[in-house]
Short mmCIF file of C-alpha atoms in Angstrom, two decimals:
data_model
loop_
_atom_site.label_atom_id
_atom_site.label_comp_id
_atom_site.label_asym_id
_atom_site.label_seq_id
_atom_site.Cartn_x
_atom_site.Cartn_y
_atom_site.Cartn_z
CA GLY A 1 -24.63 -47.02 36.26
CA ARG A 2 -25.96 -44.80 39.46
CA TYR A 3 -29.66 -44.36 39.60
CA VAL A 4 -30.65 -41.29 38.55
CA SER A 5 -34.44 -39.88 40.33
CA LYS A 6 -36.76 -38.01 38.18
CA ARG A 7 -36.16 -34.53 39.91
CA GLU A 8 -32.31 -34.62 38.75
CA ARG A 9 -34.24 -35.97 35.31
CA ALA A 10 -36.52 -32.71 35.23
CA ALA A 11 -33.27 -30.58 36.19
CA MET A 12 -30.54 -32.05 33.75
CA SER A 13 -33.59 -31.21 30.97
CA LYS A 14 -33.89 -28.07 31.83
CA THR A 15 -29.76 -26.53 32.03
CA SER A 16 -29.20 -28.69 28.54
CA LEU A 17 -32.42 -26.50 27.35
CA ALA A 18 -30.41 -24.09 29.27
CA ASP A 19 -27.32 -25.14 27.04
CA ASP A 20 -28.90 -24.77 23.89
CA GLN A 21 -30.55 -21.28 24.50
CA ASN A 22 -27.21 -20.03 25.54
CA ASN A 23 -25.36 -21.44 22.49
CA GLU A 24 -27.99 -20.13 20.43
CA SER A 25 -27.67 -16.46 21.54
CA ILE A 26 -23.84 -16.71 21.48
CA SER A 27 -23.86 -17.42 18.07
CA ALA A 28 -26.86 -14.90 16.96
CA LYS A 29 -24.14 -12.29 19.12
CA THR A 30 -21.57 -13.47 17.11
CA GLU A 31 -23.11 -13.46 13.97
CA ALA A 32 -24.19 -9.95 14.13
CA SER A 33 -21.45 -8.08 16.09
CA ARG A 34 -19.21 -10.04 12.44
CA VAL A 35 -18.07 -7.39 9.74
CA THR A 36 -19.81 -7.45 6.52
CA ILE A 37 -18.12 -4.57 4.31
CA ASN A 38 -19.80 -3.59 0.68
CA LEU A 39 -17.75 -3.39 -2.08
CA ASP A 40 -20.17 -2.45 -4.67
CA ILE A 41 -19.12 1.15 -6.00
CA PRO A 42 -20.83 3.80 -4.71
CA GLN A 43 -23.27 6.16 -6.46
CA ARG A 44 -20.97 9.15 -6.75
CA ILE A 45 -18.36 7.18 -8.44
CA ARG A 46 -20.59 5.45 -10.99
CA PHE A 47 -21.75 9.14 -11.90
CA ARG A 48 -18.28 9.67 -12.78
CA LEU A 49 -17.50 6.69 -14.81
CA ASP A 50 -18.38 7.78 -18.11
CA GLU A 51 -16.48 11.39 -18.09
CA ALA A 52 -12.43 11.66 -17.97
CA PRO A 53 -11.26 11.65 -14.93
CA CYS A 54 -10.68 15.20 -12.92
CA SER A 55 -7.44 16.69 -13.11
CA THR A 56 -8.12 19.38 -11.10
CA LEU A 57 -6.05 19.36 -8.23
CA PRO A 58 -8.36 20.07 -4.75
CA THR A 59 -7.65 22.98 -2.31
CA ARG A 60 -9.21 21.74 0.85
CA VAL A 61 -8.90 19.68 3.59
CA SER A 62 -12.51 18.65 4.29
CA ARG A 63 -12.20 16.05 7.09
CA SER A 64 -9.12 14.02 8.27
CA ALA A 65 -9.40 10.82 9.70
CA THR A 66 -6.76 9.07 12.58
CA HIS A 67 -4.57 6.75 13.71
CA ALA A 68 -3.26 5.97 16.97
CA ALA A 69 0.56 7.06 16.03
CA GLY A 70 2.53 7.70 12.73
CA VAL A 71 0.46 6.08 9.31
CA ASN A 72 2.92 5.03 6.82
CA CYS A 73 0.73 4.09 3.86
CA VAL A 74 -2.70 4.85 2.03
CA GLU A 75 -4.27 2.71 -1.22
CA TRP A 76 -7.47 3.35 -2.84
CA SER A 77 -9.07 0.17 -4.26
CA PRO A 78 -9.10 -0.77 -7.64
CA PRO A 79 -9.93 0.12 -10.06
CA TYR A 80 -12.20 3.04 -8.84
CA GLY A 81 -11.23 3.85 -4.96
CA GLN A 82 -14.61 3.08 -3.74
CA LEU A 83 -12.23 2.20 -0.05
CA LEU A 84 -8.79 3.29 0.94
CA ALA A 85 -6.65 1.37 3.45
CA SER A 86 -4.28 2.77 5.73
CA GLY A 87 -0.74 0.83 7.53
CA SER A 88 0.20 2.11 10.83
CA LEU A 89 2.70 2.26 13.72
CA ASP A 90 -0.44 1.54 15.87
CA GLN A 91 0.13 -1.98 14.72
CA THR A 92 -3.37 -1.74 11.69
CA VAL A 93 -4.83 -1.45 9.01
CA LYS A 94 -7.53 0.02 8.60
CA ILE A 95 -10.33 0.19 6.05
CA TRP A 96 -11.79 3.41 5.24
CA ASN A 97 -15.15 4.87 3.57
CA VAL A 98 -13.91 8.40 2.82
CA ILE A 99 -15.47 9.04 -0.01
CA ASP A 100 -19.12 10.37 1.84
CA ALA A 101 -17.42 10.49 5.25
CA GLU A 102 -14.49 8.86 7.72
CA GLU A 103 -15.50 6.17 8.00
CA CYS A 104 -13.76 3.10 9.79
CA LEU A 105 -15.24 -0.16 8.02
CA ALA A 106 -12.42 -2.80 9.54
CA THR A 107 -9.64 -2.54 10.85
CA ILE A 108 -7.28 -5.25 10.77
CA ASN A 109 -4.64 -6.40 13.92
CA HIS A 110 -1.06 -6.98 13.56
CA SER A 111 1.38 -7.72 16.43
CA GLY A 112 3.92 -4.67 15.22
CA GLY A 113 3.72 -1.51 13.23
CA VAL A 114 2.60 -1.63 9.38
CA LYS A 115 5.01 -0.93 6.46
CA ALA A 116 3.25 -2.39 3.67
CA VAL A 117 -0.44 -2.44 2.27
CA GLN A 118 -1.47 -4.05 -0.91
CA TRP A 119 -4.81 -4.17 -2.45
CA SER A 120 -5.37 -7.29 -4.88
CA SER A 121 -7.05 -6.27 -8.17
CA ASP A 122 -10.08 -7.14 -7.53
CA SER A 123 -10.61 -5.70 -4.24
CA HIS A 124 -11.44 -8.68 -2.38
CA GLN A 125 -8.52 -9.07 -0.34
CA VAL A 126 -6.02 -6.70 0.68
CA ALA A 127 -2.30 -8.04 2.03
CA SER A 128 0.08 -6.32 4.76
CA GLY A 129 3.28 -6.44 6.92
CA GLY A 130 5.44 -5.06 8.27
CA LEU A 131 7.77 -5.11 12.07
CA ASP A 132 5.58 -8.34 13.15
CA GLN A 133 7.57 -10.48 10.35
CA GLN A 134 3.68 -11.48 9.63
CA LEU A 135 1.76 -10.68 5.73
CA LEU A 136 -1.55 -11.39 6.41
CA VAL A 137 -3.73 -11.77 3.23
CA THR A 138 -7.25 -10.98 4.77
CA ASP A 139 -11.04 -11.31 3.06
CA VAL A 140 -12.00 -7.26 2.88
CA GLN A 141 -15.89 -8.34 3.11
CA THR A 142 -15.65 -10.65 5.72
CA THR A 143 -12.61 -9.31 7.33
CA SER A 144 -11.74 -12.77 8.09
CA THR A 145 -7.70 -13.98 8.00
CA LEU A 146 -6.76 -15.93 4.44
CA HIS A 147 -3.33 -16.82 4.74
CA ARG A 148 -0.70 -15.90 7.14
CA LEU A 149 2.73 -16.28 5.93
CA LYS A 150 5.36 -15.65 8.79
CA HIS A 151 9.28 -14.72 7.59
CA PRO A 152 11.91 -13.94 10.52
CA SER A 153 12.56 -10.36 8.63
CA THR A 154 11.02 -7.20 8.62
CA LEU A 155 8.46 -6.78 5.43
CA ALA A 156 9.09 -3.78 3.41
CA ALA A 157 7.37 -3.72 0.45
CA LEU A 158 4.37 -5.72 -1.13
CA LYS A 159 3.39 -6.13 -4.48
CA TYR A 160 0.74 -8.62 -6.51
CA HIS A 161 1.44 -9.67 -9.60
CA PRO A 162 -0.23 -8.31 -12.88
CA SER A 163 -1.99 -11.14 -14.44
CA GLU A 164 -2.06 -14.16 -11.89
CA PRO A 165 -3.39 -12.68 -8.70
CA PHE A 166 -2.34 -15.47 -6.18
CA LEU A 167 1.26 -14.54 -6.79
CA LEU A 168 2.78 -12.04 -3.95
CA LEU A 169 6.08 -10.24 -3.92
CA ALA A 170 6.98 -9.61 -0.37
CA ALA A 171 10.25 -7.82 0.56
CA TYR A 172 12.17 -8.22 3.70
CA HIS A 173 14.93 -6.55 4.99
CA ARG A 174 18.09 -8.45 4.76
CA SER A 175 18.47 -8.62 1.20
CA THR A 176 15.28 -10.95 0.23
CA ILE A 177 12.35 -10.92 -1.59
CA LEU A 178 10.24 -13.58 -1.68
CA CYS A 179 7.86 -14.65 -4.45
CA TRP A 180 4.11 -16.35 -2.44
CA ASP A 181 1.86 -18.62 -3.72
CA LEU A 182 -1.58 -18.06 -2.42
CA ARG A 183 -2.85 -21.43 -3.10
CA THR A 184 -0.36 -23.52 -1.40
CA GLU A 185 1.08 -20.66 0.38
CA SER A 186 4.54 -21.78 -0.74
CA VAL A 187 7.43 -20.28 -2.02
CA VAL A 188 7.84 -20.40 -5.59
CA HIS A 189 10.85 -17.79 -6.18
CA THR A 190 13.62 -16.24 -4.34
CA TYR A 191 15.44 -13.05 -5.33
CA ARG A 192 18.71 -12.60 -3.51
CA PRO A 193 20.32 -9.08 -3.89
CA PRO A 194 23.65 -8.62 -3.16
CA SER A 195 23.37 -5.74 0.14
CA GLY A 196 21.15 -4.16 1.59
CA ASP A 197 17.96 -4.01 3.20
CA VAL A 198 15.20 -4.18 0.44
CA LEU A 199 12.77 -0.97 0.68
CA ASP A 200 10.34 -1.34 -2.41
CA ILE A 201 9.35 -3.21 -5.50
CA GLU A 202 7.98 -1.92 -8.63
CA PHE A 203 6.47 -4.09 -11.84
CA ILE A 204 7.98 -1.87 -15.01
CA ALA A 205 8.05 -1.77 -18.61
CA GLY A 206 3.96 -2.55 -18.60
CA ASP A 207 4.58 -6.30 -18.07
CA ASP A 208 4.55 -8.83 -15.45
CA VAL A 209 7.81 -10.57 -16.06
CA THR A 210 10.32 -7.67 -14.95
CA PHE A 211 10.63 -5.77 -11.76
CA ALA A 212 12.48 -3.24 -9.59
CA SER A 213 13.47 -3.44 -6.27
CA SER A 214 15.37 -1.01 -4.33
CA GLN A 215 17.80 -1.50 -1.07
CA THR A 216 19.87 0.56 1.08
CA VAL A 217 23.01 1.76 0.52
CA SER A 218 25.13 1.42 3.47
CA THR A 219 29.13 1.34 2.18
CA GLN A 220 30.71 2.38 -1.08
CA GLY A 221 30.36 -1.14 -2.46
CA SER A 222 26.75 -1.37 -2.09
CA MET A 223 26.07 1.76 -4.65
CA ASP A 224 25.61 -0.13 -7.67
CA ASN A 225 23.00 -2.39 -5.97
CA SER A 226 20.96 0.05 -4.62
CA VAL A 227 18.34 -0.16 -7.81
CA MET A 228 18.09 -3.92 -9.58
CA ILE A 229 16.04 -5.29 -11.98
CA TRP A 230 15.15 -8.63 -11.98
CA ASP A 231 13.35 -11.22 -14.14
CA PHE A 232 10.49 -12.51 -12.52
CA ARG A 233 10.61 -15.69 -13.87
CA THR A 234 14.23 -16.92 -13.45
CA ALA A 235 14.93 -15.04 -10.68
CA ALA A 236 18.04 -13.70 -12.14
CA PRO A 237 18.94 -10.04 -11.48
CA LEU A 238 18.76 -8.42 -14.74
CA SER A 239 20.74 -5.46 -13.94
CA HIS A 240 22.41 -4.02 -10.87
CA GLN A 241 24.20 -1.07 -12.38
CA VAL A 242 20.48 0.74 -12.84
CA TYR A 243 21.42 4.18 -9.83
CA THR A 244 25.36 4.73 -9.25
CA GLU A 245 24.70 7.67 -6.59
CA ALA A 246 25.42 7.25 -2.98
CA TYR A 247 21.54 7.15 -2.04
CA SER A 248 19.16 5.16 -0.70
CA CYS A 249 15.88 4.95 -2.65
CA THR A 250 12.79 4.06 -0.53
CA CYS A 251 10.20 3.98 -3.17
CA LEU A 252 9.90 2.64 -6.94
CA ARG A 253 7.04 3.25 -9.18
CA MET A 254 5.24 3.27 -12.78
CA HIS A 255 4.35 5.79 -15.04
CA PRO A 256 1.59 5.22 -16.01
CA GLY A 257 1.83 5.45 -19.62
CA GLY A 258 4.40 2.94 -19.24
CA SER A 259 7.55 4.02 -20.59
CA CYS A 260 9.43 5.35 -17.42
CA PHE A 261 9.54 5.05 -13.78
CA VAL A 262 10.83 6.66 -10.63
CA ALA A 263 12.49 6.42 -7.38
CA GLN A 264 12.23 9.12 -4.48
CA THR A 265 16.20 8.77 -2.76
CA HIS A 266 17.36 10.31 0.06
CA GLY A 267 19.19 13.22 -1.63
CA ASP A 268 15.96 15.35 -1.56
CA TYR A 269 14.56 14.56 -5.40
CA VAL A 270 12.64 11.80 -7.57
CA ALA A 271 14.93 10.35 -9.74
CA ILE A 272 13.57 9.29 -13.21
CA PHE A 273 14.67 5.68 -15.40
CA ASP A 274 13.87 4.55 -18.89
CA SER A 275 10.97 1.16 -18.02
CA PHE A 276 12.99 -0.46 -20.29
CA LYS A 277 16.45 -1.85 -21.30
CA PRO A 278 18.78 -0.07 -20.65
CA TRP A 279 17.16 0.93 -18.08
CA ARG A 280 18.77 4.37 -18.77
CA LEU A 281 19.12 7.15 -15.57
CA HIS A 282 17.61 10.94 -16.82
CA ARG A 283 20.79 12.86 -15.33
CA HIS A 284 18.98 15.77 -16.86
CA LYS A 285 15.44 15.94 -15.04
CA ARG A 286 14.41 15.17 -11.41
CA PHE A 287 11.86 16.12 -9.63
CA GLU A 288 13.46 17.95 -6.64
CA GLY A 289 12.42 20.95 -4.33
CA HIS A 290 10.90 18.27 -0.79
CA GLN A 291 13.35 16.76 1.59
CA SER A 292 13.65 12.78 1.94
CA ALA A 293 16.14 12.51 3.69
CA GLY A 294 16.21 9.96 6.70
CA TYR A 295 12.97 8.84 6.30
CA ASN A 296 10.86 6.36 4.28
CA ILE A 297 9.19 9.07 1.53
CA LYS A 298 6.77 7.76 -1.02
CA CYS A 299 5.55 9.42 -4.27
CA ARG A 300 2.87 8.62 -6.61
CA PHE A 301 1.46 9.62 -10.12
CA ASN A 302 -2.01 11.45 -10.80
CA TYR A 303 -3.60 9.19 -13.21
CA ASP A 304 -2.65 10.22 -16.48
CA GLY A 305 0.79 10.75 -15.08
CA SER A 306 0.65 14.66 -15.53
CA LYS A 307 2.00 15.23 -12.42
CA LEU A 308 3.76 13.59 -9.70
CA PHE A 309 2.97 13.77 -5.97
CA SER A 310 5.54 13.36 -2.78
CA GLY A 311 5.16 13.63 1.26
CA SER A 312 7.85 15.37 2.67
CA VAL A 313 10.06 15.26 5.85
CA ASP A 314 8.81 18.80 6.86
CA GLY A 315 4.51 17.56 6.80
CA SER A 316 4.10 19.07 3.09
CA ILE A 317 2.85 17.81 -0.14
CA HIS A 318 5.07 18.40 -3.08
CA VAL A 319 2.73 18.35 -6.51
CA TYR A 320 5.29 18.64 -10.08
CA ASN A 321 4.53 18.89 -13.23
CA PHE A 322 5.80 15.39 -14.97
CA HIS A 323 7.12 16.95 -18.16
CA SER A 324 8.96 20.33 -16.95
CA SER A 325 9.98 18.98 -13.31
CA LYS A 326 9.41 21.82 -12.07
CA PRO A 327 6.79 22.59 -9.23
CA ASP A 328 3.31 23.73 -9.14
CA THR A 329 4.08 26.82 -7.23
CA LYS A 330 0.33 27.62 -7.16
CA LYS A 331 -0.28 24.78 -4.89
CA ALA A 332 2.65 24.90 -2.68
CA LYS A 333 1.07 27.36 -0.12
CA THR A 334 -1.76 25.25 0.06
CA TYR A 335 0.13 22.15 0.84
CA HIS A 336 2.69 24.06 3.20
CA ARG A 337 2.72 21.77 6.16
CA ILE A 338 -0.29 20.06 5.90
CA HIS A 339 1.24 17.46 8.63
CA ARG A 340 2.98 18.42 11.87
CA GLU A 341 5.34 16.00 11.57
CA PRO A 342 6.82 13.65 8.15
CA CYS A 343 3.94 13.67 5.64
CA THR A 344 4.45 10.36 4.07
CA ASP A 345 2.51 9.22 1.90
CA VAL A 346 0.08 10.78 -1.37
CA ALA A 347 -2.94 9.31 -3.24
CA MET A 348 -5.28 10.78 -6.13
CA HIS A 349 -8.48 9.41 -6.15
CA PRO A 350 -8.71 7.49 -9.41
CA VAL A 351 -11.77 9.13 -10.25
CA LEU A 352 -12.91 11.70 -8.62
CA ASP A 353 -11.16 14.99 -7.09
CA ILE A 354 -10.20 13.84 -3.70
CA MET A 355 -6.48 13.79 -2.19
CA VAL A 356 -5.46 11.63 0.73
CA SER A 357 -2.48 12.73 2.45
CA CYS A 358 -1.02 10.44 5.60
CA GLY A 359 1.93 11.40 8.06
CA TRP A 360 3.71 10.45 11.32
CA ASP A 361 1.45 12.73 13.48
CA GLY A 362 -0.91 9.64 12.59
CA VAL A 363 -3.51 12.17 10.53
CA ILE A 364 -4.84 10.89 7.16
CA ASN A 365 -6.06 14.30 5.28
CA ILE A 366 -9.02 13.76 3.04
CA PHE A 367 -8.71 16.91 0.30
CA GLU A 368 -11.97 17.70 -2.02
CA ARG A 369 -12.20 20.92 -3.95
#
């Protein structure tokens, strides 16, 4: 080989030392910039754990957080709600601390608008997906991507299995529901509704073997398939004549008491069904007064199921007494047109007297007493 002089060897040694120092500096900067989220329960929540959850509705917007585009959904982390996740059309999922501030702790990036966000039962993972046809499962503490699962269709809804946290149901447009096994990143069950885009999924009957799905109603013949009941283990449909009205149902929610579930319809009302066979529709009881036609408006129960919350196309929040199905007229003025555009989701905190709402105006409102 070529002779290397002492001067060249000395220069090479200095360059090597500088490279090593530079690499150490880059590594240190990378480590310092890596996001780590604390999952400990805040003191404010710990003080309330020995008490019954507050049933008083908050009356004022104490602060707000924002996305760069419309927000489709908000989800408190289970079981105590120390963190909040929001999914937006700005192609991001944001993890927030809204208990004491409106601090964004981390941002999960998609390449398309986000339509669904779901926490794992231990709050260590958050699954998300939407228009980019990707299902991301993210480690919340480190914000690293654990799984990236692709499918050639828009993802509309997500639901972790109640007792097997490695199983994740994903509802897609084009009449497909897949059950992913996150241990192997493989599909273990496929459920195929006869027609329509799948809009939502929900485990019902308080067990882990029966779930409901809702699909779009586009023709007279597809009305029978608007809400379907499935056997999770066999992927067999148990019923497809639960709801025969000519309206699509955009949101399904199980009542905390386990006796029934509800469906947000495009008929400007929320329908009620028994959670056990034959999943009877309560024809003489419904929650109506809000506007939901043409939009993906969600509804939710509070912790004990005594109240039902719904967003509305006019930007308002509507609160209903579950037992009487009548609207809470005392709060109607307080929550009237709280958003400039459609209010898409509302979620009461599981422990504290805090409520959040989101809308197509990109705003997340935090309500307190």
